[in-house]
Amino acid sequence: MLEIRFALAASDPLAARIGAIDDVQRLKQLFRAAIQVPSLEAFRLLLDADK
């Protein structure tokens, strides 16, 4: 979804961080968030807030 909406490259470190998540529920949450966030930076902040 991030690739389509924001042209996120597969080589972007954010893509690697998402790829390392193995919690299916968390991935579902992130997918929904990817649909709704206004920017890629907003998504990064959301992902960072969950550390």
Short mmCIF file of N, CA and C in Angstrom, two decimals:
data_model
loop_
_atom_site.label_atom_id
_atom_site.label_comp_id
_atom_site.label_asym_id
_atom_site.label_seq_id
_atom_site.Cartn_x
_atom_site.Cartn_y
_atom_site.Cartn_z
N MET A 1 0.83 -1.18 0.00
CA MET A 1 0.00 0.00 0.00
C MET A 1 0.87 1.25 0.00
N LEU A 2 1.92 1.25 0.81
CA LEU A 2 2.82 2.41 0.86
C LEU A 2 3.54 2.60 -0.47
N GLU A 3 3.85 1.52 -1.13
CA GLU A 3 4.50 1.61 -2.43
C GLU A 3 3.58 2.29 -3.43
N ILE A 4 2.31 1.95 -3.41
CA ILE A 4 1.35 2.51 -4.34
C ILE A 4 1.05 3.97 -4.01
N ARG A 5 0.77 4.26 -2.75
CA ARG A 5 0.38 5.62 -2.36
C ARG A 5 1.53 6.61 -2.37
N PHE A 6 2.70 6.18 -1.91
CA PHE A 6 3.80 7.11 -1.69
C PHE A 6 5.08 6.76 -2.45
N ALA A 7 5.00 5.82 -3.36
CA ALA A 7 6.15 5.38 -4.15
C ALA A 7 7.31 4.93 -3.24
N LEU A 8 6.98 4.21 -2.19
CA LEU A 8 8.01 3.68 -1.28
C LEU A 8 8.82 2.62 -2.00
N ALA A 9 10.11 2.81 -2.06
CA ALA A 9 11.00 1.86 -2.73
C ALA A 9 11.23 0.64 -1.84
N ALA A 10 11.39 -0.51 -2.46
CA ALA A 10 11.66 -1.73 -1.71
C ALA A 10 12.97 -1.63 -0.94
N SER A 11 13.86 -0.78 -1.40
CA SER A 11 15.16 -0.62 -0.74
C SER A 11 15.10 0.37 0.43
N ASP A 12 13.97 1.02 0.62
CA ASP A 12 13.83 1.98 1.72
C ASP A 12 13.91 1.23 3.05
N PRO A 13 14.62 1.77 4.03
CA PRO A 13 14.71 1.11 5.35
C PRO A 13 13.34 0.88 6.00
N LEU A 14 12.38 1.71 5.69
CA LEU A 14 11.03 1.52 6.23
C LEU A 14 10.43 0.20 5.73
N ALA A 15 10.66 -0.11 4.47
CA ALA A 15 10.17 -1.37 3.91
C ALA A 15 10.80 -2.56 4.63
N ALA A 16 12.07 -2.46 4.96
CA ALA A 16 12.75 -3.54 5.69
C ALA A 16 12.18 -3.68 7.10
N ARG A 17 11.89 -2.56 7.74
CA ARG A 17 11.30 -2.60 9.09
C ARG A 17 9.94 -3.29 9.06
N ILE A 18 9.14 -2.96 8.08
CA ILE A 18 7.82 -3.59 7.96
C ILE A 18 7.96 -5.07 7.65
N GLY A 19 8.91 -5.40 6.78
CA GLY A 19 9.14 -6.80 6.42
C GLY A 19 9.60 -7.66 7.57
N ALA A 20 10.18 -7.04 8.58
CA ALA A 20 10.66 -7.79 9.74
C ALA A 20 9.56 -8.06 10.77
N ILE A 21 8.40 -7.47 10.59
CA ILE A 21 7.30 -7.67 11.54
C ILE A 21 6.63 -9.00 11.24
N ASP A 22 6.52 -9.84 12.26
CA ASP A 22 5.89 -11.15 12.05
C ASP A 22 4.54 -11.29 12.77
N ASP A 23 4.10 -10.24 13.41
CA ASP A 23 2.80 -10.23 14.09
C ASP A 23 1.71 -9.85 13.08
N VAL A 24 0.87 -10.83 12.74
CA VAL A 24 -0.15 -10.62 11.71
C VAL A 24 -1.12 -9.51 12.11
N GLN A 25 -1.50 -9.45 13.35
CA GLN A 25 -2.41 -8.39 13.80
C GLN A 25 -1.79 -7.02 13.62
N ARG A 26 -0.51 -6.90 13.96
CA ARG A 26 0.19 -5.62 13.80
C ARG A 26 0.27 -5.24 12.32
N LEU A 27 0.53 -6.20 11.46
CA LEU A 27 0.58 -5.93 10.03
C LEU A 27 -0.78 -5.47 9.51
N LYS A 28 -1.85 -6.06 10.00
CA LYS A 28 -3.19 -5.63 9.61
C LYS A 28 -3.45 -4.20 10.04
N GLN A 29 -3.03 -3.86 11.27
CA GLN A 29 -3.17 -2.48 11.76
C GLN A 29 -2.40 -1.52 10.87
N LEU A 30 -1.18 -1.89 10.53
CA LEU A 30 -0.34 -1.03 9.70
C LEU A 30 -0.91 -0.88 8.29
N PHE A 31 -1.50 -1.93 7.78
CA PHE A 31 -2.12 -1.84 6.45
C PHE A 31 -3.27 -0.84 6.47
N ARG A 32 -4.11 -0.94 7.49
CA ARG A 32 -5.22 0.01 7.62
C ARG A 32 -4.69 1.44 7.76
N ALA A 33 -3.64 1.58 8.55
CA ALA A 33 -3.04 2.91 8.73
C ALA A 33 -2.47 3.43 7.42
N ALA A 34 -1.86 2.55 6.63
CA ALA A 34 -1.27 2.97 5.36
C ALA A 34 -2.32 3.52 4.41
N ILE A 35 -3.53 3.03 4.53
CA ILE A 35 -4.63 3.53 3.70
C ILE A 35 -5.04 4.93 4.13
N GLN A 36 -4.96 5.20 5.44
CA GLN A 36 -5.53 6.41 6.00
C GLN A 36 -4.56 7.56 6.23
N VAL A 37 -3.29 7.28 6.41
CA VAL A 37 -2.35 8.36 6.76
C VAL A 37 -2.22 9.36 5.61
N PRO A 38 -2.00 10.62 5.96
CA PRO A 38 -1.90 11.65 4.93
C PRO A 38 -0.53 11.70 4.24
N SER A 39 0.48 11.08 4.85
CA SER A 39 1.83 11.15 4.26
C SER A 39 2.66 9.96 4.73
N LEU A 40 3.75 9.74 4.03
CA LEU A 40 4.68 8.68 4.43
C LEU A 40 5.32 9.02 5.77
N GLU A 41 5.59 10.30 6.00
CA GLU A 41 6.17 10.72 7.28
C GLU A 41 5.21 10.42 8.43
N ALA A 42 3.93 10.61 8.22
CA ALA A 42 2.95 10.30 9.25
C ALA A 42 2.96 8.81 9.56
N PHE A 43 3.14 7.99 8.54
CA PHE A 43 3.22 6.55 8.75
C PHE A 43 4.48 6.20 9.55
N ARG A 44 5.60 6.83 9.20
CA ARG A 44 6.85 6.58 9.94
C ARG A 44 6.67 6.93 11.41
N LEU A 45 6.03 8.06 11.68
CA LEU A 45 5.80 8.46 13.07
C LEU A 45 4.92 7.45 13.80
N LEU A 46 3.92 6.95 13.12
CA LEU A 46 3.05 5.93 13.71
C LEU A 46 3.84 4.66 14.02
N LEU A 47 4.67 4.26 13.12
CA LEU A 47 5.48 3.05 13.32
C LEU A 47 6.48 3.27 14.46
N ASP A 48 7.10 4.45 14.51
CA ASP A 48 8.06 4.76 15.57
C ASP A 48 7.39 4.85 16.94
N ALA A 49 6.16 5.28 16.99
CA ALA A 49 5.44 5.43 18.26
C ALA A 49 5.19 4.09 18.92
N ASP A 50 5.25 3.03 18.15
CA ASP A 50 4.95 1.69 18.68
C ASP A 50 6.20 0.94 19.14
N LYS A 51 7.33 1.60 19.20
CA LYS A 51 8.57 0.93 19.62
C LYS A 51 8.54 0.60 21.08
#
